[in-house]
Every structure is written in structure tokens, then in C-alpha cells.
XYZ file of C-alpha atoms in Angstrom:
609
model
C 7.438 -18.837 19.336
C 5.482 -18.683 22.276
C 1.901 -17.345 22.418
C 0.524 -14.387 24.310
C -2.913 -13.064 25.217
C -3.799 -10.387 28.093
C -7.050 -9.094 28.802
C -8.412 -6.320 31.031
C -12.180 -5.335 31.117
C -15.025 -5.302 33.684
C -16.188 -8.745 32.823
C -14.098 -12.106 33.639
C -11.202 -12.345 31.558
C -10.328 -16.205 32.114
C -13.028 -17.106 29.065
C -11.430 -14.394 26.790
C -7.707 -15.679 27.498
C -7.976 -19.477 27.245
C -9.759 -19.044 23.462
C -7.025 -16.900 22.588
C -4.594 -19.273 23.683
C -6.554 -21.663 21.694
C -5.993 -19.813 18.513
C -2.676 -19.380 19.789
C -1.697 -23.152 20.031
C 0.191 -23.042 16.782
C 2.801 -21.048 17.852
C 3.644 -23.436 20.912
C 1.971 -26.425 23.018
C 4.430 -27.718 25.241
C 2.990 -26.045 28.125
C 0.752 -23.075 29.293
C -0.493 -21.100 31.958
C -2.724 -18.437 33.070
C -2.629 -15.408 35.728
C -5.064 -13.345 37.035
C -5.771 -10.385 39.404
C -9.002 -10.857 41.572
C -7.563 -9.443 45.086
C -4.297 -11.175 44.855
C -2.245 -12.967 41.993
C -4.010 -16.545 41.022
C -1.752 -18.693 38.430
C -2.330 -21.914 36.833
C -0.189 -23.518 34.623
C -0.081 -27.086 32.908
C 2.328 -29.393 31.132
C 0.793 -30.041 27.185
C -2.094 -28.522 25.797
C -4.498 -25.479 26.480
C -7.153 -28.172 27.469
C -5.585 -29.119 30.230
C -4.868 -25.721 31.253
C -8.704 -25.087 30.730
C -9.693 -28.049 32.909
C -7.831 -26.655 35.921
C -8.596 -23.578 35.731
C -12.759 -24.621 35.938
C -11.714 -26.487 38.705
C -9.894 -24.122 40.536
C -12.637 -21.850 39.489
C -10.377 -18.984 38.148
C -11.879 -15.789 37.539
C -10.742 -12.153 37.338
C -11.068 -8.720 35.201
C -7.052 -8.452 34.673
C -5.072 -11.306 33.252
C -2.297 -12.797 31.196
C -2.076 -16.218 29.603
C 0.963 -17.827 27.623
C 0.937 -21.516 25.447
C 4.647 -22.722 25.046
C 7.475 -23.805 23.137
C 10.103 -24.819 25.182
C 13.900 -22.800 24.618
C 15.342 -22.647 27.878
C 14.508 -25.476 30.156
C 12.721 -28.505 29.723
C 8.574 -28.401 29.768
C 7.273 -28.637 32.834
C 5.391 -26.893 35.170
C 7.717 -24.797 37.095
C 9.459 -24.008 33.535
C 5.549 -22.663 31.996
C 4.242 -19.053 31.902
C 3.465 -16.754 33.390
C 6.274 -16.549 35.841
C 6.122 -14.252 38.997
C 8.243 -12.318 41.383
C 7.432 -10.468 44.308
C 4.467 -8.878 45.541
C 2.237 -10.649 43.165
C 3.573 -9.456 39.775
C 3.648 -11.970 36.728
C 5.386 -11.782 33.699
C 4.759 -13.620 30.184
C 7.268 -13.568 27.344
C 7.981 -14.749 23.734
C 11.285 -14.317 22.661
C 14.708 -15.159 23.796
C 16.784 -13.165 26.613
C 20.386 -13.379 25.404
C 21.906 -11.687 28.774
C 19.444 -13.970 31.184
C 22.936 -15.274 32.555
C 24.562 -11.977 33.747
C 20.778 -11.126 34.705
C 20.152 -14.045 36.939
C 23.757 -13.722 38.841
C 23.077 -10.252 39.280
C 19.334 -10.604 40.615
C 20.229 -13.490 42.656
C 22.995 -11.486 44.355
C 20.198 -8.568 45.096
C 18.094 -11.616 47.035
C 15.975 -12.421 44.495
C 15.269 -16.197 44.564
C 15.010 -18.305 41.019
C 12.845 -21.479 41.057
C 12.646 -22.065 36.910
C 15.483 -22.918 33.952
C 14.099 -20.334 31.996
C 14.914 -16.918 30.704
C 11.856 -15.697 31.468
C 12.137 -15.283 35.152
C 14.678 -12.879 35.092
C 12.184 -10.105 33.028
C 9.944 -11.033 36.193
C 12.530 -9.914 38.812
C 13.946 -7.362 36.923
C 10.432 -5.315 36.716
C 9.744 -6.293 40.330
C 13.077 -4.760 41.394
C 12.246 -1.339 38.968
C 8.683 -1.549 40.357
C 10.372 -1.343 44.040
C 12.110 1.815 43.251
C 9.551 3.735 41.394
C 6.436 2.477 42.432
C 5.246 2.814 38.735
C 4.409 -0.108 36.460
C 5.046 0.908 33.350
C 8.077 3.058 34.009
C 9.437 0.136 36.145
C 8.793 -2.350 32.561
C 10.596 0.563 30.383
C 13.095 0.488 32.685
C 13.831 -3.177 32.893
C 13.290 -3.967 29.460
C 16.486 -1.207 28.599
C 18.326 -3.872 30.424
C 17.375 -6.628 28.006
C 19.556 -8.026 25.112
C 17.870 -9.997 22.705
C 14.404 -10.267 21.621
C 10.981 -9.950 23.656
C 7.412 -9.704 23.764
C 6.094 -9.254 27.337
C 2.709 -8.468 29.192
C 3.087 -7.597 32.962
C 0.340 -7.340 35.678
C 0.832 -7.285 39.132
C -1.865 -7.470 41.905
C -0.845 -4.035 43.370
C -1.964 -2.305 40.505
C -4.943 -4.063 39.353
C -6.406 -1.892 36.610
C -3.565 -2.096 34.659
C -1.114 -4.010 32.404
C 1.836 -3.050 30.327
C 3.137 -4.687 27.525
C 6.242 -4.092 25.454
C 8.025 -5.591 22.281
C 11.620 -5.640 20.341
C 11.740 -8.722 17.728
C 9.256 -10.666 18.734
C 5.085 -10.181 17.765
C 3.075 -8.077 19.810
C -0.387 -6.060 19.038
C -3.156 -3.854 21.092
C -6.844 -5.175 20.636
C -9.065 -2.114 21.475
C -12.531 -2.985 23.024
C -15.155 -0.759 24.596
C -14.380 -0.132 28.122
C -11.694 -2.677 27.859
C -8.086 -3.734 26.087
C -6.249 -6.693 25.002
C -3.048 -7.532 23.514
C -1.586 -10.745 21.443
C 0.679 -12.109 19.510
C -1.255 -12.491 16.639
C -5.244 -10.803 16.083
C -6.453 -14.273 15.242
C -6.589 -14.588 19.436
C -8.762 -11.472 19.474
C -10.985 -11.576 16.856
C -13.968 -12.943 19.588
C -13.847 -9.850 21.135
C -12.393 -6.996 18.890
C -11.164 -6.133 14.935
C -9.870 -3.019 16.152
C -5.859 -3.219 16.034
C -3.021 -1.680 17.024
C 0.274 -2.958 15.625
C 3.590 -2.036 17.926
C 6.886 -0.949 16.528
C 10.259 -2.100 17.917
C 10.993 -0.964 21.542
C 7.416 0.223 22.452
C 6.091 -0.150 25.628
C 2.661 0.197 26.547
C 0.445 1.072 29.470
C -3.128 -0.316 29.089
C -5.811 0.334 31.395
C -9.644 -0.483 30.796
C -10.298 2.445 28.475
C -7.395 4.229 27.474
C -3.352 3.223 26.117
C -0.354 5.279 26.329
C 2.939 4.370 24.008
C 5.761 5.261 24.892
C 8.683 4.385 22.512
C 12.183 3.216 22.945
C 13.182 6.574 23.399
C 11.000 7.308 26.207
C 8.790 10.196 23.913
C 5.002 9.173 23.850
C 3.539 8.455 20.259
C 0.632 7.329 18.505
C 0.522 4.088 16.239
C -2.568 3.521 13.614
C -5.982 1.481 14.535
C -6.540 -1.219 11.730
C -9.624 -2.945 10.890
C -8.794 -6.414 10.969
C -10.025 -7.891 7.574
C -9.425 -11.652 8.807
C -12.721 -13.919 9.291
C -13.509 -16.103 12.047
C -13.858 -18.836 9.854
C -10.765 -18.424 8.486
C -9.407 -19.747 11.835
C -12.088 -22.445 12.329
C -11.346 -26.186 11.212
C -14.623 -26.348 9.454
C -15.840 -30.060 8.274
C -11.710 -30.757 7.682
C -10.129 -33.589 9.901
C -6.858 -31.431 10.539
C -5.819 -27.656 9.469
C -3.315 -29.273 7.442
C -5.700 -30.918 4.861
C -7.925 -27.460 5.560
C -5.149 -25.802 4.177
C -4.285 -27.938 1.420
C -8.199 -27.746 0.174
C -7.624 -23.599 0.180
C -4.556 -23.873 -1.812
C -6.905 -23.013 -4.976
C -8.798 -20.392 -3.534
C -5.375 -18.940 -1.803
C -3.507 -18.848 -5.548
C -6.422 -17.192 -6.987
C -6.760 -14.675 -4.546
C -2.503 -13.921 -4.218
C -2.975 -13.787 -8.565
C -6.158 -11.513 -8.632
C -4.117 -8.387 -9.588
C -3.500 -10.235 -12.785
C -6.584 -12.306 -13.260
C -8.150 -9.697 -15.971
C -4.925 -7.795 -16.996
C -3.011 -8.514 -20.060
C 0.380 -7.446 -18.805
C 2.681 -7.471 -15.345
C 3.565 -4.423 -14.120
C 6.643 -3.685 -11.660
C 3.648 -1.697 -9.293
C 2.448 -4.793 -8.109
C 5.457 -4.958 -5.899
C 5.198 -1.562 -4.652
C 5.114 2.250 -5.948
C 8.926 2.368 -6.235
C 9.679 -0.928 -7.843
C 9.648 0.124 -11.289
C 12.527 2.168 -10.440
C 14.219 -0.151 -8.332
C 13.496 -3.152 -10.372
C 15.094 -1.476 -13.571
C 18.111 -0.665 -11.222
C 19.153 -4.677 -10.274
C 21.994 -6.656 -11.927
C 21.053 -9.362 -9.560
C 18.888 -11.471 -7.235
C 19.566 -12.769 -3.134
C 16.978 -14.714 -2.056
C 16.931 -15.016 2.004
C 14.439 -17.173 3.949
C 14.161 -20.303 5.760
C 12.604 -23.873 5.674
C 9.934 -24.045 3.182
C 10.347 -20.493 2.502
C 13.645 -21.347 1.699
C 12.690 -24.250 -0.699
C 10.532 -21.340 -2.674
C 13.597 -19.487 -3.121
C 15.257 -22.534 -4.491
C 12.378 -22.445 -7.501
C 12.466 -19.077 -7.920
C 16.547 -19.636 -8.392
C 15.797 -21.541 -11.565
C 13.079 -19.256 -13.048
C 14.734 -16.288 -12.406
C 17.904 -17.519 -14.069
C 16.077 -18.842 -16.859
C 13.277 -16.720 -17.466
C 14.808 -12.903 -16.137
C 18.513 -14.086 -17.330
C 19.519 -12.474 -13.228
C 21.708 -14.331 -11.246
C 20.620 -15.456 -8.579
C 22.246 -16.502 -5.007
C 19.638 -18.419 -1.807
C 20.456 -17.875 1.180
C 19.486 -19.814 4.498
C 18.602 -17.000 6.605
C 20.422 -18.312 9.854
C 23.819 -18.767 8.154
C 23.605 -15.670 6.059
C 24.157 -13.065 8.517
C 26.710 -15.307 10.307
C 29.134 -15.440 7.196
C 31.644 -12.922 5.445
C 29.607 -12.649 1.845
C 30.697 -10.403 -0.729
C 27.813 -7.644 -1.268
C 26.432 -6.380 -4.488
C 24.774 -2.837 -3.665
C 22.850 -3.215 -7.068
C 21.528 -6.584 -5.664
C 17.726 -7.336 -5.424
C 17.193 -8.548 -1.594
C 14.137 -10.875 -1.354
C 12.924 -12.176 1.928
C 10.416 -14.629 1.949
C 8.224 -15.907 4.672
C 4.844 -16.740 5.902
C 4.561 -14.853 9.120
C 6.951 -11.857 8.621
C 8.217 -12.272 11.918
C 10.982 -15.324 11.487
C 13.653 -14.013 13.488
C 16.377 -15.328 11.829
C 15.009 -13.710 7.922
C 14.648 -10.574 9.983
C 17.415 -10.496 11.354
C 19.120 -11.569 7.850
C 17.692 -8.883 6.229
C 19.241 -6.425 8.704
C 22.398 -7.486 7.785
C 22.144 -6.994 4.300
C 20.657 -3.929 4.969
C 23.794 -2.806 6.688
C 26.095 -3.896 3.594
C 24.733 -1.257 2.101
C 22.340 -3.467 0.093
C 19.012 -1.563 0.307
C 17.180 -2.842 -2.455
C 14.866 -5.026 -0.731
C 11.441 -6.878 -1.157
C 9.296 -9.174 1.244
C 6.961 -11.717 0.032
C 5.045 -12.134 2.859
C 1.562 -13.168 3.992
C 1.280 -11.187 7.052
C 0.513 -7.176 6.096
C 1.669 -5.668 9.400
C 4.639 -7.790 10.359
C 8.234 -6.556 11.053
C 9.653 -8.008 7.389
C 7.134 -6.008 5.540
C 7.726 -2.942 7.506
C 11.445 -3.041 6.992
C 11.848 -3.281 3.244
C 11.690 -1.091 0.476
C 9.076 -3.180 -1.708
C 6.735 -5.984 -0.394
C 4.165 -8.535 -2.218
C 1.467 -9.851 -0.246
C 0.588 -13.344 -0.709
C -2.932 -14.024 0.196
C -3.066 -17.549 1.952
C -5.129 -16.426 4.390
C -4.145 -17.939 8.312
C -2.424 -20.908 7.856
C -2.513 -22.732 11.585
C -0.780 -26.203 10.902
C 2.590 -26.154 11.543
C 3.680 -27.960 8.445
C 3.311 -25.258 5.655
C 1.014 -25.761 2.553
C -0.891 -22.940 1.204
C 1.806 -20.323 2.298
C 4.218 -21.983 -0.065
C 2.327 -22.521 -2.629
C 1.206 -18.739 -3.064
C 5.063 -17.735 -2.408
C 6.033 -19.541 -5.825
C 2.905 -18.056 -7.479
C 4.678 -14.636 -6.129
C 7.785 -15.504 -7.505
C 6.597 -16.637 -10.620
C 5.217 -13.066 -11.382
C 8.251 -11.437 -10.165
C 10.189 -13.438 -12.897
C 7.630 -12.267 -15.425
C 8.010 -8.299 -14.068
C 11.947 -8.574 -14.204
C 12.188 -10.462 -17.412
C 10.064 -7.885 -19.116
C 12.194 -4.892 -17.675
C 15.278 -6.923 -19.318
C 13.727 -6.926 -22.555
C 13.483 -10.939 -22.094
C 9.514 -11.587 -22.406
C 8.083 -10.463 -25.470
C 3.634 -10.169 -25.899
C 3.353 -13.803 -27.067
C 5.585 -15.125 -24.214
C 3.855 -13.095 -21.230
C 0.047 -13.679 -22.288
C 0.660 -17.842 -22.426
C 2.716 -17.392 -18.769
C -0.350 -15.309 -17.513
C -2.708 -17.799 -18.987
C -0.927 -20.283 -17.121
C -0.797 -18.223 -14.044
C -4.702 -18.211 -14.398
C -5.202 -21.623 -15.017
C -3.559 -22.656 -11.681
C -6.207 -22.306 -9.291
C -8.237 -25.400 -11.671
C -5.358 -26.978 -12.251
C -4.546 -27.535 -8.434
C -8.018 -28.333 -7.767
C -7.920 -31.512 -10.573
C -4.729 -32.501 -8.679
C -6.254 -32.671 -5.093
C -8.823 -35.438 -7.093
C -6.005 -37.756 -6.781
C -6.020 -38.195 -2.841
C -7.449 -40.872 -2.649
C -5.262 -42.915 -4.647
C -2.387 -41.162 -2.768
C -4.099 -41.965 0.161
C -3.325 -45.674 -0.380
C -0.009 -45.169 -1.467
C 0.623 -43.328 1.961
C -0.177 -46.666 4.083
C 2.670 -48.518 2.522
C 4.871 -45.730 3.618
C 3.407 -46.182 7.594
C 5.407 -49.127 8.359
C 8.554 -47.581 7.142
C 11.677 -45.237 8.784
C 13.645 -43.958 6.110
C 12.302 -42.496 2.587
C 14.487 -40.635 -0.785
C 12.859 -38.211 -2.533
C 14.218 -37.060 -6.287
C 13.859 -34.650 -8.694
C 15.772 -32.651 -11.166
C 16.349 -29.045 -11.975
C 13.555 -26.776 -10.997
C 11.549 -30.338 -9.433
C 14.483 -30.792 -6.802
C 13.105 -28.117 -4.695
C 9.947 -29.977 -4.788
C 11.421 -32.685 -3.637
C 13.011 -30.901 -0.791
C 9.788 -29.719 0.428
C 8.252 -33.244 0.241
C 10.921 -34.527 1.824
C 10.500 -32.045 4.448
C 6.514 -32.342 5.004
C 6.798 -36.187 5.554
C 9.863 -35.748 8.234
C 7.413 -32.612 10.121
C 4.220 -34.626 10.620
C 5.098 -38.444 9.990
C 8.792 -38.427 12.016
C 9.673 -40.516 8.718
C 13.167 -39.552 8.143
C 13.351 -38.095 5.040
C 16.126 -36.930 2.337
C 16.028 -35.407 -1.259
C 18.510 -35.485 -3.800
C 18.867 -34.047 -7.294
C 18.448 -37.878 -8.895
C 21.706 -37.390 -10.765
C 23.425 -37.758 -7.454
C 22.017 -41.077 -6.793
C 25.289 -42.996 -7.956
C 27.600 -40.272 -5.441
C 26.584 -41.684 -2.715
C 22.723 -42.241 -1.702
C 22.018 -45.147 -4.005
C 23.867 -47.268 -1.243
C 20.814 -46.891 0.989
C 18.225 -47.754 -1.273
C 16.920 -51.261 -0.711
C 13.328 -52.683 -0.080
C 12.531 -51.094 3.017
C 13.243 -47.659 1.453
C 10.491 -46.066 -0.692
C 12.017 -43.936 -3.088
C 9.779 -40.702 -4.750
C 9.999 -39.427 -7.804
C 9.027 -35.749 -9.424
C 8.898 -36.753 -13.065
C 7.492 -33.935 -14.884
C 7.743 -34.210 -18.760
C 10.665 -31.798 -19.365
C 13.753 -32.232 -20.685
C 15.406 -33.840 -18.070
C 13.005 -36.569 -18.338
C 14.779 -38.989 -20.018
C 17.799 -38.587 -17.384
C 15.449 -39.067 -14.576
C 14.344 -42.318 -16.229
C 17.493 -43.586 -16.322
C 18.380 -42.848 -12.606
C 14.812 -44.667 -11.655
C 16.229 -47.646 -13.208
C 19.545 -47.081 -10.963
C 16.731 -47.310 -8.010
C 15.287 -50.777 -9.658
C 17.999 -51.921 -10.249
C 19.079 -52.267 -6.273
C 15.379 -53.542 -5.500
C 14.311 -50.147 -4.294
C 10.415 -49.632 -4.624
C 9.327 -46.005 -6.329
C 6.371 -43.982 -6.125
C 6.390 -41.657 -8.845
C 4.562 -38.290 -9.305
C 4.319 -38.265 -13.325
C 3.210 -35.842 -15.945
C -0.261 -37.393 -17.909
C 2.254 -37.524 -21.053
C 5.426 -38.463 -19.220
C 5.381 -41.998 -20.433
C 6.956 -43.498 -17.701
C 5.191 -47.079 -17.591
C 4.384 -48.590 -14.439
C 5.555 -52.020 -13.334
C 6.385 -54.338 -10.295
C 7.755 -52.174 -8.170
C 7.685 -48.861 -10.027
C 3.940 -47.206 -8.904
C 2.755 -44.446 -10.810
C 0.438 -41.688 -10.173
C -0.312 -38.836 -13.326
C -1.035 -35.615 -12.760
C -3.643 -34.641 -15.092
C -1.904 -31.756 -16.872
C 1.525 -30.118 -17.457
C 1.706 -26.618 -17.012
C 4.877 -26.173 -17.743
C 7.103 -23.416 -15.985
C 4.622 -23.504 -12.955
C 4.443 -27.429 -12.871
C 6.464 -27.148 -9.853
C 3.639 -25.528 -8.006
C 1.235 -28.562 -8.779
C 3.717 -31.449 -7.895
C 4.481 -30.281 -4.864
C 0.750 -30.721 -3.812
C 0.542 -34.500 -3.875
C 3.321 -34.647 -2.047
C 1.609 -32.453 0.590
C -1.204 -35.021 0.695
C 1.393 -37.837 0.820
C 2.985 -36.732 3.863
C -0.509 -35.779 5.650
C -2.221 -39.597 4.933
C 1.477 -41.059 5.822
C 0.978 -38.892 9.174
C -2.441 -40.309 9.503
C -1.659 -43.848 8.881
C 1.210 -43.845 11.688
C -1.480 -41.976 14.171
C 1.197 -38.535 14.926
C -0.357 -35.314 15.549
C -0.593 -33.727 12.015
C -1.382 -29.893 12.968
C 1.011 -29.582 16.264
C 4.229 -32.208 15.537
C 6.456 -32.927 18.561
C 9.162 -29.865 18.967
C 8.105 -27.665 16.560
C 6.323 -24.031 16.716
C 4.874 -22.218 13.765
C 6.240 -19.318 14.080
C 9.836 -19.217 14.444
C 10.219 -15.847 16.364
C 13.606 -16.780 17.990
C 17.124 -17.592 16.700
């Protein structure tokens, strides 16, 4: 959940490192640091954002041709200068690290016994001292790093430099993302390609266990077994403009407004098609999907909510039993594996540690029919599944996920249609109707975005509140969960979501005039039931904020505020109804003055358990 940038060049690398950190700040932002080699090792660290680090580096006139930099999301040790990376050992050796070293306590005890002094609370400091220990014995930084990582248990992406070897950097990864950027007479590493667009588009994605000896004009990759290997070079198609804020106040606002285009791009393969085909999910998809008799969806956070929506679709449209699992729980409980189940793993980054671990667990149980729905083509998740579908949301910088969610839902509905067709549950007319609804989604989302001024006025009512309740029924219950998650993430208003029918089984005790109740009221078969639930709220003095379809016939009255979405899109209605909830959270956060894109205690890519 931290961000790493490294550079070796004939020019001063400090501006490159700092700009890279700015692009990676979404991965963690409680402290930052930089270390460069210029005769000797020079290190600058600060608590807070990259801007503070940049100011300190400028004041101290730090420069060099070799350097590593890091932006941190704290795991071991509170945010402080002494816990900020890079961490150093003797003889000017420095390390930056993303991940968690699970055996750090035993390593710390051992290294302390060897005379190493620890000055931080982090697990990372053991890496610096362990590499140095092997460096003394081998006088080879690459070999020392290879031997050190062989002793580490856990997840890591690391970059190592030493003042004794000023034209060399060594990097390694296992369970955390790290890639190389190739330049002309200069080379780089980073956690994310966006950090390197300023200097190169030639990217090498590293595999599990890789250790890389990186020099000015060459690099050598050694795999976990110690064998020298080659990895393909990719030309990044990521646009620099895609990671710029542009005219928007925040990345979250930008990404909410990018949803029509992101959904259109995700569905591009069926835009002009008259039918759906299994091959949308991979060359072997027809055979794999024909063999499945159930579905298990594994994900975390917002992606988990997407999976919950998909369960309703898969069971009602495709007729397949579907179970949805929280990734961090799935691998630690005893389950009954089904070798014929399709295991779907969902992640925006494709590097979510819990989801990757759950995938490996599912495969270890003999469940080999696997599908990744992901936004990053070269991510670990995509590389480890039999089938894959790439959402085309583009970079998502705001910590609170928006366009990743709606594109995941679009992909999952497309999968539902494919499975329904393979099982003989989708006739030609139904297929045409569903495809028409999908093609219309971008325009429909644009229409919903026009409600923003009215939603902003509603958000003003939330600014002084400490609690909120979200209600939904059926396929819109997971949307209520997602709305509550968005509100609590960025406004820090405590929010919970319930199926509306559960009100009388406990949550109704919380309802009063100080707790706004948000309800999702599409015009579906459960609308009349929902209206009764809303009356239960009003009878207890609760104030309702209802997002209804244009034809829902939910009347506005005292204490009942209504916003009507322009149209009802049937099965894909959840994709439309989540957009106003995103806007409500965004404007409530604005009204409360919180940091929208970088909410406290959170990071974008959760690459540690």
C-alpha cells in the first residue's frame, strides 16, 4: 500500500523521484522520503504529504544520479520521521519497501544479536540490515539482495541502493507490485506505470520472486531459483492526461464524471454486436464456462459489493447458484470446494493482497476454473487466472472507488448474459433487449449526472450529522451498502446499510430526526414493500432522502425528500442508482471539509493483508 520510485541516470534524478511520488501518493500518504547517492548517501524524510518532502529536498539542495523514494501508508509503526522510508543500514545502504515482512520479529532478534542497531518500529528496517549483512559477505549488492529476500516471509517489493556502488540499483518483488521503466542510458523502477510516464513508456512487469540488477544502460533479471531470465517489454498506452486532475476540484469528482466513457470503453466489444460470445472472457472461455455449474465470487470492499449485485443477476438471469465471499475471510475458513464452480476474483488494481491469496487458496482446493475482472492488464490477478475480462476504467486515483465499480458491474452483467445464453436461458429477443440496455448505459449515466446540483443541496443537510442509514431491497441492497461505504470513507459520517425489510428487526431503534435515512426506490417488484418500510421510518420521526425512478410514484411530503432518476433501466438499474450516491458522498465530504481524494487512514491499493 506504499509507493516506490527508483531511478539511475546521468542527470539529477531528484525531480523524477518527487514527480513519481506525486503520482503514487494515492497509494499511501502519511509520510514520504527520498535517498540519493552523490558521493555519499543523502536521505530526507518527512511526515505528511509529498509536498512537504519536496520542500525539504529543495531547501537541502539534495541531488544525485541514483536514488530511491517512497510514500508510506503505515502498517508497522506510527507515521513519524523515524518510521518513514528509506531505511538505512551501515556503509550508506538504503532500502524502500512495500508489503509486510511476517518474520520481522525473529529477524530483528537475530540481527540485533549480530550487532545491528534498530531505530524504527517498522518491519522494513530488518530488510536493510539483512541485505547489508549479506553484502559484507559477498561484496555484490545483487547477490546480497537475492540471499536476503530468500530469508523473508511475507510480501515485498523493494529497491536497494548503496553509496559503495553508485551506478547500481537492485530491486525485487514477491506479492507486491513492482515494474521496471526502460530509458535511453537511464533506467527506473516504480510501483505503478503512472509514476514513470514522465520519463518512459517502455515497461517490464516483474514476476513473483524476481530480483533485478539495474544499471544505467542494462538490466539483468534473476528469478526465484537463481536463474537469469527475460521478461517481455511492453509499451504503455496510458495517457499522461489520464492521471492529471484537469478542470476538476478532486480526482473523485473527475472519476465520477468519467463513468459514461469508462462504461462505454468497457462495453466497446459489444457496441456493434448483435450477440454476446464467451470469447469475450478469453480464448478458452467457451469450454470453461460450459462446464461450470455454480459461481463463487471473491473480492474486497467495493469490488465485493459488485459481486453481491452480480449474485442477483447470475441467479435470476443465468440460473446459476452464486456465493459471494469476502476475500480476507474466505481463505481462513473451511469451505466445501466445488471443482465445477467458476471462481471469479474482482479487483480494480489486480494487486489486492487478500484477493490474490484467496485465489491461490481456491486453486489449491482444486477449483481451477478461474476468471479475473480487473482494470490492470499486467496485474498479478490477471496473470494467475484461466480467464480474464479487463474493465477499461483507466487510472483511478481517488481512494473512494467510483468508475471501477460501475465498469465492474458492466462486465459482470455481460458475463451473466454469456452464461445465461450458454445455459439456454436467454432467447434472441431477450439478448437484444439486454444489449440495448447496456449500450444505452453511458447516455443514461450522463442523464443522472445532471442531478448533481440537487444532490449537492441535499448533501448540505448531512454536513452536521454523525450517522446515516441507507436502505435498499433486492439487487439494490448492495448499492445501499456501496453508498454507505462511500459516505463513511470520505466524509467520516458513520453510515450503515440494511435491506429495508430488516428495519423492524433492530435498526429502527436508531432512527430519529438526527439520522438521515437514504433509500433507493426503483420501480420494481419490491417497490410497494419498500414504501411500507419508508413509512416505518417516517412514523419514528426519521427524515428520508429517496432516490426514485421517474415512474416510481413515491410522493414527496414533509420529511420525505425525493430525487427522481430520469429513466428506469431494468436489470442494469443498479449501475445508474449508485451514481447519485457517489455524488452525495462527494458533496457531503466537501461540506464537511474533509480530504476527498486522500481520506485519513486509507490507501488506494491494499497490497498487504
